[in-house]
Tab-separated table of N, CA, C and O in Angstrom:
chain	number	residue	atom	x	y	z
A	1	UNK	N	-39.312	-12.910	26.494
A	1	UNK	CA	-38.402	-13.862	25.884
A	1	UNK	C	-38.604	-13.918	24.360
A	1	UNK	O	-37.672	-14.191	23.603
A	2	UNK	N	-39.868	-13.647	23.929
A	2	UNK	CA	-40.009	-14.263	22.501
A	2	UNK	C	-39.734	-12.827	21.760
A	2	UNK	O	-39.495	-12.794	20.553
A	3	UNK	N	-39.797	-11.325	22.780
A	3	UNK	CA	-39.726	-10.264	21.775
A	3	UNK	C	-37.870	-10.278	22.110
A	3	UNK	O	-37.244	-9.435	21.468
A	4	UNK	N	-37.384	-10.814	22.672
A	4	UNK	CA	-35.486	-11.016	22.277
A	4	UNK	C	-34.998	-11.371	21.228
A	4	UNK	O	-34.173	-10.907	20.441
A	5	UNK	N	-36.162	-13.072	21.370
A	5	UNK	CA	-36.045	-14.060	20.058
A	5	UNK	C	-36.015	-13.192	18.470
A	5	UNK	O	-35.338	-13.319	17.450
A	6	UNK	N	-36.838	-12.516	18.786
A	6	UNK	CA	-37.696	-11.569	17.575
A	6	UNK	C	-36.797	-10.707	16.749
A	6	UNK	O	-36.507	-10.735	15.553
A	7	UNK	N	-36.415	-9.873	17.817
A	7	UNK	CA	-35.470	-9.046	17.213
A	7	UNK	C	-34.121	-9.298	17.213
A	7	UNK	O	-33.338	-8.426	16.835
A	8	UNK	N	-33.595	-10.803	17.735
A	8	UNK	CA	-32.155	-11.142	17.336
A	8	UNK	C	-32.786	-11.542	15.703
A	8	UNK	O	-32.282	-11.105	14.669
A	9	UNK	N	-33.715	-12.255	15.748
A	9	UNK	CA	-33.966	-12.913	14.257
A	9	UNK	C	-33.979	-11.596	13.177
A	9	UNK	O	-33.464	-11.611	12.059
A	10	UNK	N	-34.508	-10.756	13.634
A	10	UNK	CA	-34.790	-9.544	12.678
A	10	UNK	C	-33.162	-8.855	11.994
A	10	UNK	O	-32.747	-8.613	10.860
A	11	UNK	N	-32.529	-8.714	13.582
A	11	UNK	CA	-31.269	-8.310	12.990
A	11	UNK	C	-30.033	-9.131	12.546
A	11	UNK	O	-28.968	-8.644	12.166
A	12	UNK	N	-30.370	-10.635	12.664
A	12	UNK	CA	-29.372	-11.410	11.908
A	12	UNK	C	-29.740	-11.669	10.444
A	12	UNK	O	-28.905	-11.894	9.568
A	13	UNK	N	-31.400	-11.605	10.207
A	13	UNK	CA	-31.686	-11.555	8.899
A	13	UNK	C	-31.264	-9.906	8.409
A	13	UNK	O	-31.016	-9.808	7.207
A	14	UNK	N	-31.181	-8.830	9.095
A	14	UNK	CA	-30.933	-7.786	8.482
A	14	UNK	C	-29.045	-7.319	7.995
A	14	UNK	O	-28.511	-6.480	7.270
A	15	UNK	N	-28.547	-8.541	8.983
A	15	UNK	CA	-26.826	-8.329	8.858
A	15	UNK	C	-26.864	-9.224	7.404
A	15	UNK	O	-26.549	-8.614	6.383
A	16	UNK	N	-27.168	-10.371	7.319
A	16	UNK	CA	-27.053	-11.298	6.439
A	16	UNK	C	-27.890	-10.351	4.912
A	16	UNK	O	-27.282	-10.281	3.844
A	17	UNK	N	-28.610	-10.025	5.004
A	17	UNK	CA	-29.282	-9.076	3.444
A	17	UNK	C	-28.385	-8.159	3.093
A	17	UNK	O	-27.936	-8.122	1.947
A	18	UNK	N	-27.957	-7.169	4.201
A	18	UNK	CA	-26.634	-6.165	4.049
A	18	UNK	C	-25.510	-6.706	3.298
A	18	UNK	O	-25.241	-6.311	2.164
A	19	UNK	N	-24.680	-7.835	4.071
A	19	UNK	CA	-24.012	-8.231	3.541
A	19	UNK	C	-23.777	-8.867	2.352
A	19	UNK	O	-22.634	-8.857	1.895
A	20	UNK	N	-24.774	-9.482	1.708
A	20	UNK	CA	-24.873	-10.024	0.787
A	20	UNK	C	-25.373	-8.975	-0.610
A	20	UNK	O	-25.722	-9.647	-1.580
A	21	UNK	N	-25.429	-7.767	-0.773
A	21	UNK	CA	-25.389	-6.635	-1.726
A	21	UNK	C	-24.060	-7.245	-2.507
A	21	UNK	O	-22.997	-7.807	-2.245
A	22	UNK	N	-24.796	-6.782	-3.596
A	22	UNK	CA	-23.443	-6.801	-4.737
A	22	UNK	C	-22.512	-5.922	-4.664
A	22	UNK	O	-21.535	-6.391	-5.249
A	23	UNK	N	-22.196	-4.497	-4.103
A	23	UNK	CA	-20.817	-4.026	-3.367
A	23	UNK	C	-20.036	-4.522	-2.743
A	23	UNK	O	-18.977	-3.907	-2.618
A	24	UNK	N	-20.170	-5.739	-2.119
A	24	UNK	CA	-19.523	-6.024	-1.444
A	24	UNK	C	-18.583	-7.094	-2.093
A	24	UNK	O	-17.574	-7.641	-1.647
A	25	UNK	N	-19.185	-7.207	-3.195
A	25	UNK	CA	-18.040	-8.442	-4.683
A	25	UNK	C	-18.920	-9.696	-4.234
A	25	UNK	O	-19.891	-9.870	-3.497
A	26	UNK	N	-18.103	-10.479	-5.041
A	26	UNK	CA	-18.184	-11.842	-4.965
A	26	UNK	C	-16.849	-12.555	-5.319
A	26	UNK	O	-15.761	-11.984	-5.390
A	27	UNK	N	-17.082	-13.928	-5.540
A	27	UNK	CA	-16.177	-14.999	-5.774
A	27	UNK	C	-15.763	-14.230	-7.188
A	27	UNK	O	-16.504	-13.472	-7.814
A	28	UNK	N	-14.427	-14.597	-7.536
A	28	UNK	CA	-14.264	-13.882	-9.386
A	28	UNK	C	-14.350	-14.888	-10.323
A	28	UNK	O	-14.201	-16.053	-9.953
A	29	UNK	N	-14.546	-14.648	-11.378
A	29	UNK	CA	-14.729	-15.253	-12.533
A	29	UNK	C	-14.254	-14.921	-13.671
A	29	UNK	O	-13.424	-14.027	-13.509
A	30	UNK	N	-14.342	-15.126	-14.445
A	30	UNK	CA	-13.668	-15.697	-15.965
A	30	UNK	C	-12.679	-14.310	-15.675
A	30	UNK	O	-12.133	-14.252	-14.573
A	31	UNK	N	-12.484	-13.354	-16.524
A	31	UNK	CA	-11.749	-12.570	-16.735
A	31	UNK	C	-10.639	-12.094	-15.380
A	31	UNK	O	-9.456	-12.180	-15.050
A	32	UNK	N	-11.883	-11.578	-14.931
A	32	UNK	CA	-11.319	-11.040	-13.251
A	32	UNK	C	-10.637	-12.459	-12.325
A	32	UNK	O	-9.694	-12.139	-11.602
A	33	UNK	N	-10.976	-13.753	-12.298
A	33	UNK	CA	-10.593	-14.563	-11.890
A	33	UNK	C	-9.035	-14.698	-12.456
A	33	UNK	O	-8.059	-14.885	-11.730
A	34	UNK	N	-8.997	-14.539	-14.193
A	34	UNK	CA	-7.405	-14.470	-14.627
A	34	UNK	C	-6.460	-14.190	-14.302
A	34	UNK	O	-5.359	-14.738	-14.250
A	35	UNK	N	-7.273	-12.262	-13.773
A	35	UNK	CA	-6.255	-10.739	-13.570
A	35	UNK	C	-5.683	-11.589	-12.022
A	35	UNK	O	-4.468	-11.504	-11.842
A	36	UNK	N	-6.542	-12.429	-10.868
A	36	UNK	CA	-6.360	-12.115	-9.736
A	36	UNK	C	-4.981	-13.554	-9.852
A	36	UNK	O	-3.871	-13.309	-9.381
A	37	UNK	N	-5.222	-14.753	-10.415
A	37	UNK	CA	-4.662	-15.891	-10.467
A	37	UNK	C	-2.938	-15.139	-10.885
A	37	UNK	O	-1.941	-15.349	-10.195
A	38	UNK	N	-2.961	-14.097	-12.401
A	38	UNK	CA	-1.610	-13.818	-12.855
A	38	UNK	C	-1.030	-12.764	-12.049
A	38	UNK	O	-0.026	-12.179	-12.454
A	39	UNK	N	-1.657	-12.424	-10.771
A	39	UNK	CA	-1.085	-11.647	-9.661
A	39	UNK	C	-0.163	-12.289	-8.776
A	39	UNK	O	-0.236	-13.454	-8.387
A	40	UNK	N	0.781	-11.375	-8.464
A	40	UNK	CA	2.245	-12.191	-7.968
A	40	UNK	C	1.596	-12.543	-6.616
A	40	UNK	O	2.054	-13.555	-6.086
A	41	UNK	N	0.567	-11.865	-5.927
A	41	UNK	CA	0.304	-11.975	-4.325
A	41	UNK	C	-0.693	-13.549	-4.678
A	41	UNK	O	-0.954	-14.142	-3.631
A	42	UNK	N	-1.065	-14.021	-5.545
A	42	UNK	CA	-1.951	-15.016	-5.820
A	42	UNK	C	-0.888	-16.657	-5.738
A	42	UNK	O	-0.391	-17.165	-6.743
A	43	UNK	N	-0.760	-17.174	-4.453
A	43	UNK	CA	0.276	-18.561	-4.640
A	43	UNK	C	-0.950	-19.577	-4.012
A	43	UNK	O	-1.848	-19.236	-3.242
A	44	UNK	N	-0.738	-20.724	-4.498
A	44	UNK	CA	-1.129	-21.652	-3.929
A	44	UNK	C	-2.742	-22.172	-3.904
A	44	UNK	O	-3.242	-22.937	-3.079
A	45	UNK	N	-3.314	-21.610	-4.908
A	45	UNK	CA	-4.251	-21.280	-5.088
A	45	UNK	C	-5.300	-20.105	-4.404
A	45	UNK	O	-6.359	-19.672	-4.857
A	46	UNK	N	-4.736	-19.834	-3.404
A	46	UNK	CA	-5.374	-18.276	-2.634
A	46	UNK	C	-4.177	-16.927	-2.457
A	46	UNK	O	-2.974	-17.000	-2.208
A	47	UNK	N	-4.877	-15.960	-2.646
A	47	UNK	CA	-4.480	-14.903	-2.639
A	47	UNK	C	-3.727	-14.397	-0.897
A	47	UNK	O	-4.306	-14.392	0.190
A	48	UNK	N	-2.364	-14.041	-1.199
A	48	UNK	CA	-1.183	-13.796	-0.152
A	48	UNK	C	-1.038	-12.456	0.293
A	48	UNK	O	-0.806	-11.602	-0.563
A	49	UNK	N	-1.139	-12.107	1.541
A	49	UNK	CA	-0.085	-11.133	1.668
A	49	UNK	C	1.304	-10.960	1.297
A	49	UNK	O	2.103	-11.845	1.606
A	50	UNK	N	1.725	-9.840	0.618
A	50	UNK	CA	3.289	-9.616	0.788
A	50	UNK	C	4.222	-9.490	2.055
A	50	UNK	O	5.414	-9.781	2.154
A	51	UNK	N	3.331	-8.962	3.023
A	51	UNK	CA	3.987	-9.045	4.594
A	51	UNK	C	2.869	-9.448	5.467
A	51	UNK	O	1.755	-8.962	5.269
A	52	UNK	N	3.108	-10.446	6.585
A	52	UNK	CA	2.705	-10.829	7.656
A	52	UNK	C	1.979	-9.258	8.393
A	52	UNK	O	2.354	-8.093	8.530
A	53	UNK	N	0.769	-10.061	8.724
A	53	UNK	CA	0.044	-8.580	9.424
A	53	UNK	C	0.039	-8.077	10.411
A	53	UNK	O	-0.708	-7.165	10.766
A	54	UNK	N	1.498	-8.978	11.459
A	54	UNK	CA	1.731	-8.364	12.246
A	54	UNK	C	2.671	-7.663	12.181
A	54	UNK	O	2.821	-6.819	13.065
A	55	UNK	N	3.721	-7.783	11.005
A	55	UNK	CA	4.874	-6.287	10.612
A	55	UNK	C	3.839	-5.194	10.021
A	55	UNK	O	4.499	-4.158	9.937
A	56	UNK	N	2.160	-4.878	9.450
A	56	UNK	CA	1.652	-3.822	9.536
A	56	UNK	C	0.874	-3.359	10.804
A	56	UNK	O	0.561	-2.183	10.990
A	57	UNK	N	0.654	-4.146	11.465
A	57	UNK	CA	-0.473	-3.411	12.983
A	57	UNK	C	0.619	-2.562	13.332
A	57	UNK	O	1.825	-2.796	13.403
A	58	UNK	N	-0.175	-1.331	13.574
A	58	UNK	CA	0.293	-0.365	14.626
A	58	UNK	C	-0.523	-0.478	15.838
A	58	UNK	O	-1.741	-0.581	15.988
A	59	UNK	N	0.550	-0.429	16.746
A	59	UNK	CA	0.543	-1.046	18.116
A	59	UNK	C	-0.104	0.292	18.538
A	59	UNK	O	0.817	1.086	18.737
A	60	UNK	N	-1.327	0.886	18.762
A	60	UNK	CA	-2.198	1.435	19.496
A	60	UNK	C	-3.524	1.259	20.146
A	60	UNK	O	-4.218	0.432	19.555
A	61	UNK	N	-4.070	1.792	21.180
A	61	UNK	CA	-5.097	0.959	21.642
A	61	UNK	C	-6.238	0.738	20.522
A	61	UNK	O	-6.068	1.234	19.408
A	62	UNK	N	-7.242	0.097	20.774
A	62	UNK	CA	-8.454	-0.433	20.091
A	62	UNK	C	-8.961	0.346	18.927
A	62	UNK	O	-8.819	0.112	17.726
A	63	UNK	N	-9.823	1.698	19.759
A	63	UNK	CA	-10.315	2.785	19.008
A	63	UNK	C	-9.128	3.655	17.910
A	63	UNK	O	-9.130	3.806	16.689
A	64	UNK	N	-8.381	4.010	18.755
A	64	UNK	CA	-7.305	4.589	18.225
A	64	UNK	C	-6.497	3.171	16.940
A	64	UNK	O	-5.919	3.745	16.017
A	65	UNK	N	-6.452	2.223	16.871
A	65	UNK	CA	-5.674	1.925	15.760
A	65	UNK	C	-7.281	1.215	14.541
A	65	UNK	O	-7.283	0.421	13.601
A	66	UNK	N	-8.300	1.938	15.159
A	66	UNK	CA	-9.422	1.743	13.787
A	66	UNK	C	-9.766	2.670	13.100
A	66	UNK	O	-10.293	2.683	11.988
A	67	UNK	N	-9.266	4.001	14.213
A	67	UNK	CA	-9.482	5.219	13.483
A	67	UNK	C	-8.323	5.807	12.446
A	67	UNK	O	-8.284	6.400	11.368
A	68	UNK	N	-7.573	5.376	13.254
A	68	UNK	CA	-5.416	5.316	11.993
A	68	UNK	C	-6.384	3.987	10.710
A	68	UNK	O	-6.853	4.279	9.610
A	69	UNK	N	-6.396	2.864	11.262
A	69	UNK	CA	-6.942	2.021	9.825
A	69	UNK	C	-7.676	3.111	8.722
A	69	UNK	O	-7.268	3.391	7.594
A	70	UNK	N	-8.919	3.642	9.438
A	70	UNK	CA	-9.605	4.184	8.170
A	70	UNK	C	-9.638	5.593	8.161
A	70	UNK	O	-10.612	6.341	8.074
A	71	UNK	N	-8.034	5.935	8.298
A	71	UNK	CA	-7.664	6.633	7.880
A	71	UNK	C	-8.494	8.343	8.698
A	71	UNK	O	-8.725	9.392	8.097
A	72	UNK	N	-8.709	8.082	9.923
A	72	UNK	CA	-9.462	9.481	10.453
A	72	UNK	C	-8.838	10.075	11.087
A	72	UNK	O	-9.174	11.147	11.590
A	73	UNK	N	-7.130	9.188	11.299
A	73	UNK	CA	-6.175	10.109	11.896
A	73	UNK	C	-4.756	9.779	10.963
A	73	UNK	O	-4.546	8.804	10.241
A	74	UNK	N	-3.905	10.907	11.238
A	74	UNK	CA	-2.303	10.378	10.370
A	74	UNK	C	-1.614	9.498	11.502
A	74	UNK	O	-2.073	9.146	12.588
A	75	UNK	N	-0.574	9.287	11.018
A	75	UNK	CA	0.322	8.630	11.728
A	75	UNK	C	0.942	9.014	12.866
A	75	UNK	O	1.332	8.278	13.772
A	76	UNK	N	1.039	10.457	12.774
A	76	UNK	CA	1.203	11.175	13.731
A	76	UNK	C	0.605	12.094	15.121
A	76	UNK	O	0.964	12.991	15.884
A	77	UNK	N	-0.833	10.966	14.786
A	77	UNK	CA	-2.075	11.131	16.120
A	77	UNK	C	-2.534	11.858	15.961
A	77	UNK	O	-3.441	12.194	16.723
């Protein structure tokens, strides 16, 4: 029980360090905060899609529409 405990703790502290790298951005500020605010997709104080994300999903199963996302297949399977 306690070596479960152990290594959930290990790998939620190891997701949380990952994630938190400076690649991954942050909140914006002064300048970059400007560029994102005088952006037309920027209303309401948060940043918009131009189209609803269900007029972009392509309707394929699971694997198959993550591998079309990043790009490891064309459109044409």
């Amino acid at each position: 029980m306690w070596m479960t405990g152990t290594v959930l703790a290990v790998l939620i502290i190891g997701v949380v360090t990952f994630i938190n790298q400076p690649r991954f951005g942050s909140t914006p500020k002064g300048e970059r905060l400007e560029r994102v605010k005088n952006s037309p997709n920027y209303q309401d104080g948060k940043f918009q899609n131009t189209e609803s994300a269900e007029q972009l999903k392509v309707h394929l199963n699971d694997s198959t529409y993550i591998l079309h996302t990043w790009g490891e297949i064309s459109d044409n399977g």
